Coordinates of C-alpha atoms and ligand atoms in Angstrom, one line a residue:
M953 CA 107.9 123.3 15.6
N954 CA 104.9 121.3 16.6
P955 CA 105.5 119.5 19.6
Q956 CA 102.7 116.9 18.4
Q957 CA 104.8 115.6 16.3
L958 CA 107.2 114.6 18.6
T959 CA 107.1 111.0 19.6
T960 CA 108.0 111.2 23.3
V961 CA 112.5 110.2 22.7
Q962 CA 112.9 112.8 20.3
A963 CA 110.9 115.2 23.8
V964 CA 113.5 113.7 26.3
D965 CA 115.9 113.5 24.1
N966 CA 115.8 117.0 22.4
A967 CA 116.0 118.5 25.4
F968 CA 118.7 116.1 27.3
I969 CA 121.2 116.7 24.4
F970 CA 120.9 120.7 24.4
I971 CA 121.4 120.8 28.2
L972 CA 124.5 118.2 27.7
G973 CA 126.0 119.7 24.6
V974 CA 126.3 123.2 26.7
S975 CA 127.3 121.7 29.3
I976 CA 130.2 120.7 27.6
F977 CA 130.8 123.5 25.8
M978 CA 131.0 125.5 29.1
L979 CA 133.1 123.4 30.7
L980 CA 135.6 122.8 27.9
L981 CA 135.8 126.1 27.1
I982 CA 135.9 128.4 31.4
T983 CA 138.1 125.0 32.2
G984 CA 140.0 126.3 29.3
L985 CA 140.5 129.2 29.5
M986 CA 141.6 129.3 33.3
V987 CA 144.2 127.5 32.4
Y988 CA 145.1 129.4 29.8
F989 CA 145.0 132.4 31.6
V990 CA 146.5 130.8 35.2
I991 CA 149.9 129.9 32.8
R992 CA 150.2 132.9 30.5
Y993 CA 149.5 135.9 33.6
S994 CA 151.6 133.1 35.8
R995 CA 153.6 136.1 38.6
K996 CA 156.4 134.8 37.7
R997 CA 155.5 135.8 34.0
Y998 CA 153.8 139.6 35.6
P999 CA 155.2 140.8 38.3
V1000 CA 153.7 143.3 38.3
P1001 CA 150.0 143.9 37.4
L1002 CA 149.8 145.2 33.4
S1003 CA 146.2 147.0 33.3
Q1004 CA 144.9 148.8 35.8
K1005 CA 141.6 148.0 34.6
D1006 CA 138.3 147.3 36.8
Q1007 CA 135.8 147.3 34.5
N1008 CA 134.7 145.9 30.6
L1009 CA 130.9 147.0 29.8
W1010 CA 130.5 144.6 26.6
L1011 CA 132.2 141.5 28.4
E1012 CA 129.5 142.3 31.3
I1013 CA 127.0 142.3 28.4
V1014 CA 128.2 139.4 27.1
W1015 CA 128.2 137.2 29.7
T1016 CA 125.1 138.2 30.9
V1017 CA 123.4 138.0 27.9
I1018 CA 124.7 134.5 25.9
P1019 CA 124.0 132.0 30.0
T1020 CA 120.2 134.1 29.4
L1021 CA 119.5 132.7 26.2
L1022 CA 121.1 129.5 26.7
V1023 CA 119.0 128.7 29.9
M1024 CA 116.0 130.2 28.4
A1025 CA 116.8 127.6 25.1
M1026 CA 117.0 125.0 27.6
F1027 CA 113.6 125.9 29.5
W1028 CA 111.9 126.2 25.8
F1029 CA 114.0 122.6 24.6
G1030 CA 111.9 121.7 28.7
W1031 CA 109.2 123.2 28.2
E1032 CA 108.3 121.9 24.7
G1033 CA 109.2 118.2 25.4
F1034 CA 106.0 118.6 28.7
L1035 CA 103.7 119.4 26.2
T1036 CA 104.5 116.7 24.0
L1037 CA 104.3 114.0 27.1
Q1038 CA 101.5 115.5 27.9
R1039 CA 99.6 115.2 24.1
I1040 CA 97.9 112.3 23.6
P1041 CA 98.5 112.6 19.4
D1042 CA 95.0 111.7 17.8
G1043 CA 94.9 108.2 16.6
A1044 CA 97.0 106.8 19.5
I1045 CA 94.8 103.5 20.3
Q1046 CA 93.8 103.5 24.3
V1047 CA 95.2 99.9 26.6
N1048 CA 94.2 99.6 30.4
A1049 CA 97.6 99.0 33.0
T1050 CA 96.2 97.7 36.1
A1051 CA 99.2 97.8 38.6
R1052 CA 99.3 95.3 41.2
M1053 CA 102.0 93.6 43.9
W1054 CA 103.3 92.2 41.6
S1055 CA 102.3 92.4 38.3
W1056 CA 100.9 93.9 35.5
K1057 CA 98.8 94.2 33.2
F1058 CA 97.3 94.8 29.9
T1059 CA 94.0 95.2 29.1
Y1060 CA 92.5 95.3 24.9
D1061 CA 90.0 97.1 24.4
S1062 CA 89.1 93.4 22.5
G1063 CA 88.5 92.1 25.8
K1064 CA 92.0 91.1 24.9
S1065 CA 94.3 91.1 28.5
S1066 CA 97.9 90.8 28.6
G1067 CA 101.0 90.5 31.4
K1068 CA 103.2 92.0 28.0
L1069 CA 102.4 95.2 26.3
Y1070 CA 101.7 95.2 22.6
V1071 CA 101.7 97.2 20.6
P1072 CA 101.5 98.6 16.9
V1073 CA 104.7 99.9 15.4
G1074 CA 104.1 103.3 14.2
T1075 CA 100.7 104.0 15.6
P1076 CA 100.3 105.7 19.5
V1077 CA 99.4 103.6 22.3
K1078 CA 97.8 105.5 25.0
V1079 CA 98.7 103.6 28.7
K1080 CA 95.8 104.5 31.2
L1081 CA 97.7 102.9 34.8
E1082 CA 95.7 102.4 37.6
S1083 CA 96.2 100.4 40.7
L1084 CA 95.0 98.5 42.7
D1085 CA 96.3 98.1 45.7
V1086 CA 100.1 101.0 47.0
L1087 CA 102.1 103.6 44.7
H1088 CA 103.3 101.4 41.7
A1089 CA 105.5 103.2 39.0
F1090 CA 105.3 102.9 35.0
Y1091 CA 109.1 102.9 34.7
A1092 CA 110.0 102.4 29.8
P1093 CA 113.0 104.1 30.1
A1094 CA 113.2 103.5 25.7
F1095 CA 110.1 105.6 25.2
R1096 CA 111.5 108.2 28.3
V1097 CA 108.4 108.0 30.0
K1098 CA 108.1 106.7 33.3
R1099 CA 104.4 107.7 35.8
D1100 CA 102.9 106.6 39.0
V1101 CA 100.2 104.3 39.1
V1102 CA 98.3 106.0 42.2
P1103 CA 95.9 103.9 43.5
G1104 CA 92.1 105.4 43.6
M1105 CA 93.4 108.0 41.4
T1106 CA 94.1 107.8 37.0
T1107 CA 97.2 108.5 35.4
W1108 CA 97.5 107.9 31.8
V1109 CA 101.1 108.2 29.8
W1110 CA 101.7 107.6 25.4
F1111 CA 104.9 106.5 23.9
E1112 CA 105.3 105.6 20.2
A1113 CA 107.7 102.7 19.3
E1114 CA 109.5 103.4 15.7
E1115 CA 110.7 99.7 15.5
S1116 CA 109.6 96.7 16.1
G1117 CA 111.3 94.5 19.6
S1118 CA 111.4 93.4 23.2
Y1119 CA 111.7 96.9 25.6
N1120 CA 111.7 96.5 29.3
L1121 CA 109.2 98.6 31.4
F1122 CA 109.7 98.1 35.0
C1123 CA 108.3 99.2 38.5
A1124 CA 109.7 102.8 39.3
E1125 CA 108.3 102.9 43.3
Y1126 CA 108.8 100.5 45.8
C1127 CA 105.8 98.2 46.8
G1128 CA 106.9 95.9 48.7
V1129 CA 109.3 93.0 48.6
G1130 CA 108.6 91.3 45.5
H1131 CA 108.8 95.2 43.8
A1132 CA 112.2 93.7 42.1
D1133 CA 109.6 90.7 40.1
M1134 CA 107.7 93.1 38.8
I1135 CA 109.7 93.8 35.4
T1136 CA 107.7 92.6 31.7
T1137 CA 108.1 93.7 28.6
I1138 CA 106.9 95.5 25.8
E1139 CA 106.5 94.1 22.2
A1140 CA 106.6 95.9 19.4
V1141 CA 105.5 94.4 16.8
P1142 CA 104.1 95.7 12.9
Q1143 CA 100.5 96.8 12.9
A1144 CA 99.3 93.3 10.7
E1145 CA 100.7 91.0 13.5
F1146 CA 99.2 93.4 16.2
D1147 CA 95.5 93.6 14.8
Q1148 CA 95.9 89.6 14.5
W1149 CA 97.8 89.4 17.8
V1150 CA 94.6 90.9 19.1
I1151 CA 91.5 90.0 17.0
F1152 CA 92.5 86.8 17.3
S1153 CA 90.5 86.8 20.8
Q1154 CA 87.7 88.5 19.6
P1155 CA 85.3 86.0 19.8
P1156 CA 82.8 84.9 17.2
V1157 CA 79.8 85.5 19.5
V1158 CA 77.2 86.0 17.2
D1159 CA 78.0 82.7 15.2
G1160 CA 78.0 80.2 18.4
E1161 CA 76.4 81.7 20.8
I1162 CA 73.0 82.1 17.9
L1163 CA 74.3 78.4 17.0
L1164 CA 74.0 76.6 20.2
D1165 CA 70.5 78.3 20.7
R1166 CA 69.0 77.1 17.3
Y1167 CA 70.3 73.7 18.6
G1168 CA 68.8 74.2 22.3
C1169 CA 71.6 73.2 24.0
L1170 CA 70.7 77.2 26.2
S1171 CA 68.4 75.4 27.3
C1172 CA 70.0 72.9 29.6
H1173 CA 73.2 74.9 29.7
S1174 CA 73.3 78.0 31.2
L1175 CA 76.0 80.4 29.3
D1176 CA 76.1 82.9 33.2
G1177 CA 77.4 80.4 35.5
S1178 CA 74.4 79.2 36.9
A1179 CA 73.9 75.7 37.2
S1180 CA 71.0 74.2 35.0
V1181 CA 69.6 70.7 33.8
G1182 CA 73.5 70.8 32.9
P1183 CA 76.7 72.3 33.3
T1184 CA 77.6 75.8 32.4
L1185 CA 78.3 76.7 29.6
Q1186 CA 80.7 80.6 30.7
Q1187 CA 84.7 79.6 31.0
I1188 CA 83.2 75.7 29.9
A1189 CA 87.8 75.6 28.0
G1190 CA 90.0 74.1 29.9
R1191 CA 87.7 73.6 33.4
I1192 CA 88.4 70.7 35.0
T1193 CA 85.2 68.6 35.4
K1194 CA 84.5 64.3 36.9
V1195 CA 83.0 62.2 35.2
K1196 CA 82.1 59.4 35.8
R1197 CA 82.7 57.4 32.0
G1198 CA 81.6 54.1 32.9
A1199 CA 81.7 52.7 36.5
E1200 CA 85.0 54.3 35.7
S1201 CA 85.0 58.3 38.0
L1202 CA 87.8 60.3 36.7
E1203 CA 89.7 63.8 36.0
L1204 CA 89.9 66.2 33.2
R1205 CA 90.1 68.6 31.1
V1206 CA 87.3 70.0 29.1
D1207 CA 89.4 70.8 25.2
R1208 CA 87.9 70.5 22.3
D1209 CA 88.0 66.8 21.6
Y1210 CA 85.8 66.2 24.5
L1211 CA 83.5 69.1 24.0
R1212 CA 83.2 66.7 20.5
R1213 CA 82.4 63.4 22.6
A1214 CA 80.8 65.5 24.2
I1215 CA 77.8 66.5 21.9
L1216 CA 77.7 63.5 19.4
D1217 CA 77.9 60.3 22.4
P1218 CA 76.4 62.4 25.6
E1219 CA 76.0 59.3 28.0
A1220 CA 80.0 57.3 27.2
E1221 CA 81.0 60.7 29.8
I1222 CA 78.4 62.3 32.6
V1223 CA 80.1 64.6 34.5
E1224 CA 79.4 64.1 38.0
G1225 CA 76.9 66.1 39.8
F1226 CA 74.1 65.9 36.6
A1227 CA 72.0 63.1 34.8
P1228 CA 72.4 61.3 32.0
I1229 CA 70.0 63.0 30.5
M1230 CA 70.8 64.7 27.7
P1231 CA 70.0 63.4 23.9
P1232 CA 73.0 63.0 21.6
F1233 CA 73.5 64.4 18.3
A1234 CA 74.4 62.1 15.6
K1235 CA 77.7 62.2 14.2
G1236 CA 77.6 64.3 10.5
S1237 CA 74.3 66.1 11.0
L1238 CA 75.6 69.1 12.8
G1239 CA 78.1 69.6 9.8
Q1240 CA 80.0 72.2 9.8
D1241 CA 78.0 74.1 12.6
L1242 CA 79.3 71.4 15.2
D1243 CA 83.4 73.3 15.1
R1244 CA 81.6 76.1 15.0
M1245 CA 79.5 75.9 18.4
L1246 CA 82.5 73.9 19.2
D1247 CA 84.9 77.2 18.4
F1248 CA 82.4 79.4 20.4
L1249 CA 83.3 77.5 23.4
M1250 CA 87.5 77.0 23.4
T1251 CA 87.1 81.1 22.7
G1252 CA 87.9 81.1 26.6
E1253 CA 90.8 79.0 26.1
S1254 CA 91.8 81.7 23.3
I1255 CA 92.3 84.7 25.8
A1256 CA 93.8 82.9 27.5
P1257 CA 96.3 80.6 27.4
L1258 CA 96.3 78.0 28.8
D1259 CA 99.2 78.0 30.4
G1260 CA 99.6 77.1 34.3
E1261 CA 103.4 78.6 34.6
Q1262 CA 102.3 80.8 32.0
I1263 CA 100.0 82.6 34.0
A1264 CA 102.9 81.8 37.4
K1265 CA 105.3 83.7 35.5
E1266 CA 102.0 86.6 34.8
Q1267 CA 100.5 86.9 37.9
G1268 CA 103.8 87.3 39.2
C1269 CA 103.3 84.3 42.2
L1270 CA 106.9 83.3 40.8
G1271 CA 108.7 86.1 42.9
C1272 CA 107.2 85.0 45.9
H1273 CA 107.7 81.4 45.5
S1274 CA 110.2 79.5 44.6
I1275 CA 110.0 76.2 42.7
D1276 CA 113.5 74.8 43.6
G1277 CA 112.7 75.1 47.4
S1278 CA 114.1 77.9 48.4
A1279 CA 112.2 79.8 51.6
L1280 CA 111.9 83.2 49.6
V1281 CA 109.0 85.5 50.4
G1282 CA 106.9 82.4 50.3
P1283 CA 106.1 78.4 50.8
S1284 CA 108.8 77.2 47.4
F1285 CA 105.9 75.6 45.4
K1286 CA 108.4 72.6 44.9
A1287 CA 107.4 69.0 45.2
I1288 CA 104.0 71.0 47.2
F1289 CA 101.1 68.8 46.4
G1290 CA 100.8 66.3 48.5
R1291 CA 102.9 68.7 51.1
I1292 CA 101.6 68.6 54.9
T1293 CA 101.8 71.4 55.9
E1294 CA 101.2 73.8 58.8
I1295 CA 98.8 75.6 59.2
E1296 CA 98.3 78.9 62.1
G1297 CA 96.5 78.0 64.1
R1298 CA 95.5 75.3 62.7
G1299 CA 98.3 72.4 62.6
G1300 CA 98.6 69.6 59.4
I1301 CA 96.8 69.6 56.6
T1302 CA 97.6 67.9 52.8
V1303 CA 97.7 69.8 50.1
D1304 CA 95.2 69.6 47.7
A1305 CA 93.6 70.9 45.3
A1306 CA 90.9 72.5 47.4
Y1307 CA 93.6 74.2 49.7
L1308 CA 95.4 75.5 46.8
R1309 CA 92.7 77.2 45.0
R1310 CA 91.6 78.6 48.5
S1311 CA 94.9 79.9 49.1
I1312 CA 95.1 81.1 46.2
T1313 CA 92.0 83.3 46.2
H1314 CA 91.8 83.1 50.3
P1315 CA 95.2 83.8 50.8
E1316 CA 94.3 85.2 54.7
A1317 CA 92.6 82.7 55.0
E1318 CA 94.8 79.7 56.1
I1319 CA 98.4 81.4 57.0
V1320 CA 101.0 79.2 56.1
D1321 CA 103.3 78.5 59.9
D1322 CA 105.8 80.8 59.8
Y1323 CA 105.4 83.0 57.3
P1324 CA 104.2 86.6 57.1
S1325 CA 100.2 86.7 55.8
I1326 CA 101.4 89.3 53.1
M1327 CA 99.6 88.3 50.0
P1328 CA 97.4 89.1 47.5
V1329 CA 93.7 88.5 46.9
Y1330 CA 94.2 86.7 43.2
D1331 CA 90.1 86.8 43.1
Q1332 CA 90.4 88.2 39.5
L1333 CA 91.3 85.2 38.0
T1334 CA 88.5 83.5 35.4
E1335 CA 88.2 79.1 35.8
A1336 CA 89.4 78.0 33.5
E1337 CA 93.2 80.5 34.7
L1338 CA 92.2 78.9 38.3
N1339 CA 92.6 75.0 37.5
A1340 CA 95.5 76.2 35.2
L1341 CA 97.4 77.0 37.8
V1342 CA 96.6 74.4 40.2
D1343 CA 98.0 71.9 37.4
Y1344 CA 100.4 74.2 37.0
L1345 CA 101.2 73.3 40.9
K1346 CA 99.8 70.2 41.0
G1347 CA 103.1 68.8 38.1
I1348 CA 106.5 70.8 40.0
K1349 CA 108.2 67.6 41.5
Ligands
LIG782 CU1 105.1 97.9 41.7 CU2 107.3 99.1 42.3

């Protein structure tokens, strides 16, 4: 048998079922014979021993050889299983898993990332495991894999889902107060669906970027976050931006419609801090190119679904902060926006968007009275994700 052909489930189950089977057989055999002999050869029935023999060579050989073979077979099943778990089959796809207190993040070669582990059915998946902080463990019982995720060290597991479905994925190493909430799922989906899921997020870079350059957009708007004549286009999708519409000043979220307006009628809404100097593009003059540029600009949004609640769940915020007013490890999110909160050594401050952002990206700088300073730093969120999260918090009444 070639261990390469086994799945991790078969590898572990073979050893487990064999050992369990032998154990049950032996239990029944030994218990049965014992009871039988106790009754059959009781002293009442045979007050005097029937035989004076104290040796039987063949019996000795049989009960030495059979158990030896059984134990060696157990070892063989275990060893083959162990090798199967170690050898990654050819054609496995790789997913990078990052564990942190107290969430999982899975990143794919396409650049897409997710809090759930999406895998295609019927394809082996190698999961590279890294920890950003403390010891965690990747545990997927349905696939019989469990491995420590060690800070400063790279470990990995592989498995293959044979049927589509949603499977539990746990952290199996106590890693602090949020350990029990470090749960997510492995979503096994048909290959076609998986391909679409992964590709959907692949930025149509060439197209849109070339067009932006061709129309001269990039001479005033950077793609790398640096300020220029106009606002940067880096991660513009979903950004909360302050604009002046006539005499009115308002905050809005950058979506497709806003970008369309900003290109076709730039004077109507001027982003705060910038001069109203962008030349308009006449309606129709861009043709289909407009949509292609909008696709490009909105890409960031499709990479990270900008649902603040989703982000809060995926990042594990809700493991420590309730939304119903109850105090957990951290202060509740219920009606947090506008609340007066006591900061250690600083006194009361009003919770606004700027404070919420600071408390996510630099949680240790301002500690709320009566709470321990244990929140991990969340500096890997994109600008758009941060905005969505703050928006979500604002909305919790
Ligand atoms: Cu991570 Cu327990």
